[in-house]
């Protein structure tokens, strides 16, 4: 009994320690972010810098930045931050950083005041969204029935937003209006026109007003007064991303009730796109130089192979739709040029490598000319195994249109049995031509789109490394591959995993510890959707196994 009692006491003690540790962890997870306390530790010059930065950092970034101990650490943090925010990562110019610095200087110049942060609320909106596309000053009006403070209305057209400011103390220091509209507000006309309309509904009205022959005024359809703290998707106070409808006098606690009471279910569903709308604000308002067009579409993938040394041959493969290229007429031909750029950083955002390539395409200027649908390209890099950040750009030299892409990749392959990345190919053929697509005695033309029509075979290539050899330097191995859908199938109210679409395997042998493999998969038994290809290789001498995965999609 004493032994049992001791065991029970020990168990209770352990349980108490576990619960205490869990409560400490929970308290740590939900510790309040004391921005003001951390801010007061900064040097005076750093405080001035942070006053402008606070509008473009989320709470996590603010806490990370302010928690750093030294000025040098915070400078290094900002260097990495601006590199990640650079809209043209492969160039030496950081347009977003320059735009931010210019906006802060303009806020001080035009809307400066002696109180922190050094500008009024107009300066804050300017730093967040830039100068408005149109501005209207509203003079003060004191009458028997109407009393209006002086104010300003700022209009933004793309995406459509409205910001309102008033000067209640006649001091020249404007503040954001705390109410979007009211009986004594100079936005009353706007308020009446958009009573109980969400921004999704108003955006639809704007599209109608912009159509040829429309008589409605776009001014009357602008979305409701913006609050930058709520339009920033990273600090959203609306976790369900529902675009609520607000009218004068409604308490905040009643907002959710009004949505379901006054807006139909269809509008509620459509208003789930609020995050996209606010994300559009971030992406379109910050950089609006006339010379920048980020609308170019392109496809890419990154694959790594052994290079014969400790480094990896890293291929960045591109395909640019020919429809995205602007052609110039030169005699009887159409000429187009696309520049490819790649820049690579490590986790600390130190530059590791960069490269560029110029692609040219020339086709006859005739109606019956055969023009390829895609223009392929490839940039080769030699990198050590590790984790990298990639910045990629495609630039149409004739129009200036560009596509900007970012991705992170871990490049690994050890000395033991391992596989290269799986490279989907548009075509694999025997050949000894001196081309960048040559791998041994094969010509492998990459297919970075990874999108196939049903009944068309899927060709892919990979390499096996580290196969154990016998006395005659022969290796023996087996290859298995499966194709599995990524989406689950609905069975009534339950989502269940779908069955494997394809499964096959075979034994093989070859001379040397490195073996290239080319395979084709028939897609007749697949269906429209996304799939994962999993390849597993087993060394039949050592019984060691390794595998690699890649994804693709099927269209009917």
Coordinates of C-alpha atoms in Angstrom, one line a residue, residues 161-531:
X161 CA -10.9 53.8 -51.5
X162 CA -12.0 56.9 -49.6
X163 CA -10.2 58.6 -46.6
X164 CA -11.8 61.5 -44.7
X165 CA -10.0 63.9 -42.4
X166 CA -11.2 66.8 -40.2
X167 CA -9.6 69.6 -38.2
X168 CA -11.8 69.8 -35.1
X169 CA -9.5 72.2 -33.2
X170 CA -8.7 74.5 -36.2
X171 CA -5.0 73.9 -35.5
X172 CA -4.0 72.6 -38.9
X173 CA -3.6 69.1 -37.5
X174 CA -6.0 66.8 -39.3
X175 CA -7.3 63.5 -37.8
X176 CA -9.1 60.7 -39.5
X177 CA -12.9 61.0 -39.1
X178 CA -14.1 58.7 -36.4
X179 CA -17.5 58.3 -38.1
X180 CA -17.8 57.5 -41.8
X181 CA -21.0 59.6 -42.1
X182 CA -23.6 61.3 -40.1
X183 CA -26.1 64.1 -39.9
X184 CA -23.5 66.7 -39.4
X185 CA -20.9 65.2 -41.7
X186 CA -19.9 66.5 -45.1
X187 CA -19.9 62.9 -46.3
X188 CA -23.6 62.6 -45.7
X189 CA -24.4 62.5 -49.4
X190 CA -21.9 59.7 -49.9
X191 CA -23.4 57.9 -46.9
X192 CA -27.0 58.1 -48.2
X193 CA -26.0 56.7 -51.6
X194 CA -24.2 53.7 -50.1
X195 CA -26.4 52.9 -47.1
X196 CA -26.0 49.2 -46.2
X197 CA -23.7 48.3 -49.0
X198 CA -20.5 46.3 -48.5
X199 CA -17.4 47.1 -50.5
X200 CA -18.0 44.0 -52.7
X201 CA -21.3 45.4 -53.7
X202 CA -19.9 48.9 -54.2
X203 CA -17.1 47.5 -56.4
X204 CA -19.7 45.9 -58.6
X205 CA -21.5 49.2 -58.9
X206 CA -18.2 50.8 -59.9
X207 CA -17.6 48.3 -62.7
X208 CA -21.1 49.1 -64.0
X209 CA -20.4 52.8 -63.8
X210 CA -17.2 52.5 -65.8
X211 CA -18.9 50.7 -68.7
X212 CA -19.3 52.7 -71.9
X213 CA -22.6 54.6 -71.9
X214 CA -23.0 54.5 -68.1
X215 CA -24.5 57.6 -66.5
X216 CA -23.8 56.8 -62.9
X217 CA -21.0 58.8 -61.1
X218 CA -18.2 56.8 -59.8
X219 CA -17.8 59.2 -56.9
X220 CA -21.0 58.1 -55.4
X221 CA -19.9 54.4 -55.4
X222 CA -16.6 54.7 -53.5
X223 CA -16.2 52.2 -50.7
X224 CA -16.8 53.4 -47.1
X225 CA -14.3 55.5 -45.2
X226 CA -11.1 53.5 -44.6
X227 CA -9.4 52.7 -41.4
X228 CA -5.8 51.8 -42.3
X229 CA -5.5 49.5 -39.2
X230 CA -8.3 47.4 -40.6
X231 CA -7.5 47.6 -44.3
X232 CA -4.1 46.2 -43.6
X233 CA -4.6 42.4 -44.1
X234 CA -1.7 41.6 -41.7
X235 CA -3.4 43.4 -38.8
X236 CA -7.0 42.5 -39.6
X237 CA -9.4 42.7 -36.7
X238 CA -11.9 40.7 -38.8
X239 CA -10.6 37.1 -38.6
X240 CA -13.4 35.7 -40.7
X241 CA -12.5 38.1 -43.6
X242 CA -16.2 39.2 -43.9
X243 CA -16.7 42.6 -45.3
X244 CA -19.1 44.0 -42.7
X245 CA -21.6 46.7 -43.4
X246 CA -21.4 49.7 -41.1
X247 CA -23.8 52.6 -40.6
X248 CA -23.8 55.6 -38.3
X249 CA -24.5 54.9 -34.7
X250 CA -24.1 51.1 -34.8
X251 CA -22.1 49.7 -31.9
X252 CA -19.2 47.4 -32.9
X253 CA -20.8 44.5 -31.1
X254 CA -23.7 44.6 -33.5
X255 CA -21.6 44.4 -36.6
X256 CA -21.8 40.6 -37.0
X257 CA -25.5 40.6 -36.3
X258 CA -26.2 43.1 -39.0
X259 CA -24.3 41.1 -41.6
X260 CA -26.5 38.1 -41.3
X261 CA -29.6 40.1 -40.8
X262 CA -29.4 42.5 -43.7
X263 CA -27.1 40.9 -46.3
X264 CA -28.1 37.8 -48.2
X265 CA -26.1 34.6 -47.9
X266 CA -24.8 35.0 -51.4
X267 CA -23.3 38.4 -50.5
X268 CA -21.8 37.0 -47.4
X269 CA -20.1 34.4 -49.4
X270 CA -18.8 36.9 -51.9
X271 CA -17.6 39.1 -49.1
X272 CA -15.2 36.4 -48.1
X273 CA -13.0 38.0 -50.8
X274 CA -12.3 40.9 -48.5
X275 CA -8.8 39.7 -47.8
X276 CA -8.1 39.6 -51.6
X277 CA -9.4 43.2 -51.8
X278 CA -7.2 44.4 -49.0
X279 CA -4.3 42.4 -50.4
X280 CA -4.8 44.3 -53.7
X281 CA -4.5 47.6 -51.8
X282 CA -1.1 46.5 -50.5
X283 CA 0.1 45.2 -53.9
X284 CA -1.2 48.0 -56.2
X285 CA -1.0 51.1 -54.0
X286 CA 2.6 50.9 -52.9
X287 CA 4.4 50.9 -56.3
X288 CA 2.7 52.9 -58.9
X289 CA 5.5 54.2 -61.2
X290 CA 4.3 54.5 -64.8
X291 CA 7.3 52.5 -66.0
X292 CA 6.4 49.3 -64.1
X293 CA 4.1 46.7 -65.4
X294 CA 4.1 43.5 -63.4
X295 CA 1.5 41.7 -65.4
X296 CA 3.7 39.3 -67.4
X297 CA 2.9 35.6 -66.9
X298 CA 5.5 32.9 -67.0
X299 CA 6.2 29.4 -65.5
X300 CA 9.3 28.1 -63.8
X301 CA 10.7 25.3 -61.8
X302 CA 14.0 24.6 -60.0
X303 CA 15.8 21.2 -60.2
X304 CA 19.1 20.2 -58.8
X305 CA 21.5 17.4 -59.9
X306 CA 25.0 16.3 -58.9
X307 CA 27.8 18.1 -60.8
X308 CA 30.6 15.6 -60.2
X309 CA 31.9 17.7 -57.2
X310 CA 30.4 18.7 -53.9
X311 CA 28.4 21.4 -55.7
X312 CA 24.9 21.0 -57.2
X313 CA 24.1 21.8 -60.8
X314 CA 20.9 23.9 -60.3
X315 CA 18.7 24.5 -63.2
X316 CA 16.1 27.3 -63.2
X317 CA 13.8 26.4 -66.1
X318 CA 11.4 28.9 -67.6
X319 CA 8.5 28.8 -70.1
X320 CA 7.1 32.1 -71.3
X321 CA 3.7 32.0 -73.2
X322 CA 4.4 33.6 -76.6
X323 CA 1.1 35.5 -76.1
X324 CA 2.9 37.4 -73.3
X325 CA 5.6 38.7 -75.7
X326 CA 5.4 41.9 -77.7
X327 CA 6.8 41.6 -81.2
X328 CA 8.5 44.2 -83.4
X329 CA 8.3 44.0 -87.1
X330 CA 11.7 43.7 -88.8
X331 CA 11.3 43.3 -92.6
X332 CA 9.2 40.2 -93.2
X333 CA 9.6 38.8 -89.7
X334 CA 8.4 39.4 -86.1
X335 CA 11.1 39.7 -83.5
X336 CA 10.7 39.4 -79.8
X337 CA 13.1 39.4 -76.8
X338 CA 12.7 38.3 -73.2
X339 CA 15.3 38.7 -70.5
X340 CA 15.5 36.1 -67.7
X341 CA 17.1 37.1 -64.4
X342 CA 17.8 35.0 -61.3
X343 CA 19.3 36.0 -58.0
X344 CA 19.9 33.7 -55.0
X345 CA 20.3 34.5 -51.3
X346 CA 21.0 32.4 -48.2
X347 CA 18.8 32.5 -45.1
X348 CA 20.5 35.6 -43.8
X349 CA 19.8 37.3 -47.2
X350 CA 23.4 37.4 -48.2
X351 CA 23.7 37.3 -52.0
X352 CA 25.1 34.0 -53.2
X353 CA 24.7 34.0 -57.0
X354 CA 23.0 35.8 -59.9
X355 CA 22.7 35.2 -63.6
X356 CA 20.7 36.4 -66.6
X357 CA 19.9 35.2 -70.1
X358 CA 18.4 36.8 -73.1
X359 CA 16.0 34.8 -75.2
X360 CA 15.1 35.7 -78.8
X361 CA 12.3 34.5 -80.9
X362 CA 11.8 35.3 -84.6
X363 CA 8.8 34.1 -86.7
X364 CA 7.6 34.9 -90.2
X365 CA 5.1 37.8 -90.4
X366 CA 2.5 35.7 -92.2
X367 CA -1.0 34.5 -91.1
X368 CA -0.2 30.9 -91.7
X369 CA 3.2 31.0 -89.8
X370 CA 3.6 28.2 -87.2
X371 CA 4.4 29.9 -83.9
X372 CA 5.3 27.9 -80.8
X373 CA 2.9 28.4 -77.8
X374 CA 5.8 28.7 -75.3
X375 CA 9.3 30.1 -75.4
X376 CA 11.6 27.9 -73.2
X377 CA 14.6 29.1 -71.3
X378 CA 17.1 27.9 -68.7
X379 CA 19.6 29.5 -66.3
X380 CA 22.3 27.3 -64.8
X381 CA 23.8 27.9 -61.4
X382 CA 26.3 25.9 -59.3
X383 CA 25.4 25.9 -55.6
X384 CA 26.4 24.2 -52.4
X385 CA 23.7 22.0 -50.7
X386 CA 21.6 24.2 -48.4
X387 CA 18.5 26.3 -48.1
X388 CA 18.1 29.3 -50.5
X389 CA 15.8 32.1 -51.4
X390 CA 15.3 32.7 -55.1
X391 CA 14.2 35.8 -56.9
X392 CA 13.3 35.5 -60.5
X393 CA 12.2 38.0 -63.2
X394 CA 11.1 37.8 -66.8
X395 CA 11.2 41.0 -68.7
X396 CA 9.7 41.7 -72.2
X397 CA 12.3 43.9 -73.8
X398 CA 9.9 45.5 -76.2
X399 CA 7.1 46.4 -73.9
X400 CA 8.9 46.5 -70.5
X401 CA 6.3 44.2 -69.0
X402 CA 7.8 41.9 -66.3
X403 CA 6.9 39.0 -64.1
X404 CA 8.4 38.8 -60.6
X405 CA 8.5 35.5 -58.7
X406 CA 10.0 34.5 -55.4
X407 CA 10.4 31.0 -53.9
X408 CA 12.5 29.1 -51.3
X409 CA 14.2 25.8 -52.0
X410 CA 16.3 23.4 -50.0
X411 CA 18.9 21.8 -52.2
X412 CA 20.2 18.5 -50.8
X413 CA 21.8 15.3 -51.9
X414 CA 24.2 13.4 -49.6
X415 CA 27.0 10.9 -50.3
X416 CA 24.8 7.9 -49.5
X417 CA 22.0 6.6 -51.7
X418 CA 19.9 9.5 -52.9
X419 CA 17.9 10.9 -55.8
X420 CA 18.1 14.1 -57.8
X421 CA 15.0 16.3 -58.2
X422 CA 12.3 14.9 -60.6
X423 CA 12.3 16.9 -63.8
X424 CA 9.2 16.8 -65.9
X425 CA 10.1 17.0 -69.5
X426 CA 8.3 18.3 -72.6
X427 CA 10.5 15.9 -74.6
X428 CA 13.3 13.3 -73.8
X429 CA 15.3 11.9 -76.7
X430 CA 18.6 10.3 -77.5
X431 CA 21.2 12.7 -78.8
X432 CA 24.8 14.0 -78.5
X433 CA 24.2 17.6 -79.6
X434 CA 26.0 20.2 -77.6
X435 CA 23.0 21.9 -75.9
X436 CA 22.2 23.1 -72.4
X437 CA 19.5 20.4 -72.2
X438 CA 21.9 17.6 -72.6
X439 CA 22.3 15.1 -69.8
X440 CA 24.7 12.3 -70.8
X441 CA 23.4 10.8 -74.0
X442 CA 19.9 12.3 -73.5
X443 CA 18.4 15.6 -74.5
X444 CA 15.9 16.5 -71.8
X445 CA 13.7 19.6 -72.6
X446 CA 12.2 20.7 -69.2
X447 CA 8.4 21.3 -68.8
X448 CA 8.0 23.6 -65.8
X449 CA 4.3 24.0 -66.3
X450 CA 3.7 20.4 -65.1
X451 CA 0.2 20.5 -66.7
X452 CA -0.9 17.6 -68.9
X453 CA -4.0 16.8 -71.0
X454 CA -5.5 13.4 -70.2
X455 CA -4.3 10.6 -72.6
X456 CA -1.0 12.4 -73.2
X457 CA 2.0 10.6 -71.5
X458 CA 4.0 12.2 -68.7
X459 CA 7.7 12.1 -69.4
X460 CA 10.1 12.7 -66.5
X461 CA 13.8 12.3 -65.7
X462 CA 15.8 11.8 -62.5
X463 CA 19.2 10.6 -61.5
X464 CA 20.2 8.0 -58.8
X465 CA 23.4 8.5 -56.8
X466 CA 25.4 6.3 -54.4
X467 CA 24.4 2.9 -55.6
X468 CA 26.5 0.1 -54.0
X469 CA 28.7 -1.7 -56.6
X470 CA 29.9 -5.3 -56.9
X471 CA 33.5 -6.2 -57.9
X472 CA 32.8 -5.5 -61.5
X473 CA 31.4 -2.0 -60.7
X474 CA 27.8 -3.0 -61.4
X475 CA 24.9 -1.8 -59.3
X476 CA 21.5 -3.5 -58.8
X477 CA 18.4 -1.6 -57.8
X478 CA 14.7 -1.4 -58.0
X479 CA 12.4 1.5 -58.9
X480 CA 8.8 2.0 -57.7
X481 CA 6.6 4.9 -58.5
X482 CA 3.1 5.8 -57.5
X483 CA 0.7 8.6 -58.6
X484 CA -1.7 9.8 -55.9
X485 CA -4.4 12.5 -56.0
X486 CA -3.9 15.4 -53.6
X487 CA -7.5 16.2 -53.2
X488 CA -9.8 14.1 -51.0
X489 CA -13.1 12.7 -52.3
X490 CA -16.3 13.6 -50.6
X491 CA -18.4 10.6 -49.5
X492 CA -21.6 12.2 -48.1
X493 CA -20.4 14.5 -45.3
X494 CA -17.0 12.9 -45.0
X495 CA -13.8 13.6 -46.9
X496 CA -11.9 10.4 -47.6
X497 CA -8.5 9.8 -49.3
X498 CA -8.8 8.7 -52.9
X499 CA -7.2 5.5 -54.2
X500 CA -3.8 5.6 -55.8
X501 CA -4.2 6.3 -59.5
X502 CA -1.1 4.5 -60.8
X503 CA 1.4 2.2 -59.1
X504 CA 4.3 0.3 -60.9
X505 CA 7.8 -0.9 -60.4
X506 CA 10.7 -2.8 -62.0
X507 CA 14.2 -4.0 -61.3
X508 CA 17.3 -2.6 -63.1
X509 CA 21.0 -2.7 -63.1
X510 CA 23.8 -0.6 -64.5
X511 CA 27.5 0.2 -64.6
X512 CA 28.6 2.8 -62.0
X513 CA 27.2 4.3 -58.8
X514 CA 25.3 7.0 -60.7
X515 CA 22.4 6.0 -63.0
X516 CA 20.1 8.3 -65.1
X517 CA 16.5 7.3 -65.4
X518 CA 13.9 8.3 -68.0
X519 CA 10.3 7.2 -67.6
X520 CA 6.9 7.8 -69.1
X521 CA 3.5 7.4 -67.4
X522 CA 0.3 6.8 -69.3
X523 CA -2.5 9.1 -68.1
X524 CA -5.5 7.2 -69.4
X525 CA -6.4 6.0 -65.9
X526 CA -6.1 9.5 -64.3
X527 CA -8.7 12.2 -64.1
X528 CA -8.8 16.0 -63.9
X529 CA -7.0 17.3 -60.8
X530 CA -3.7 17.6 -59.0
X531 CA -1.5 14.6 -58.3

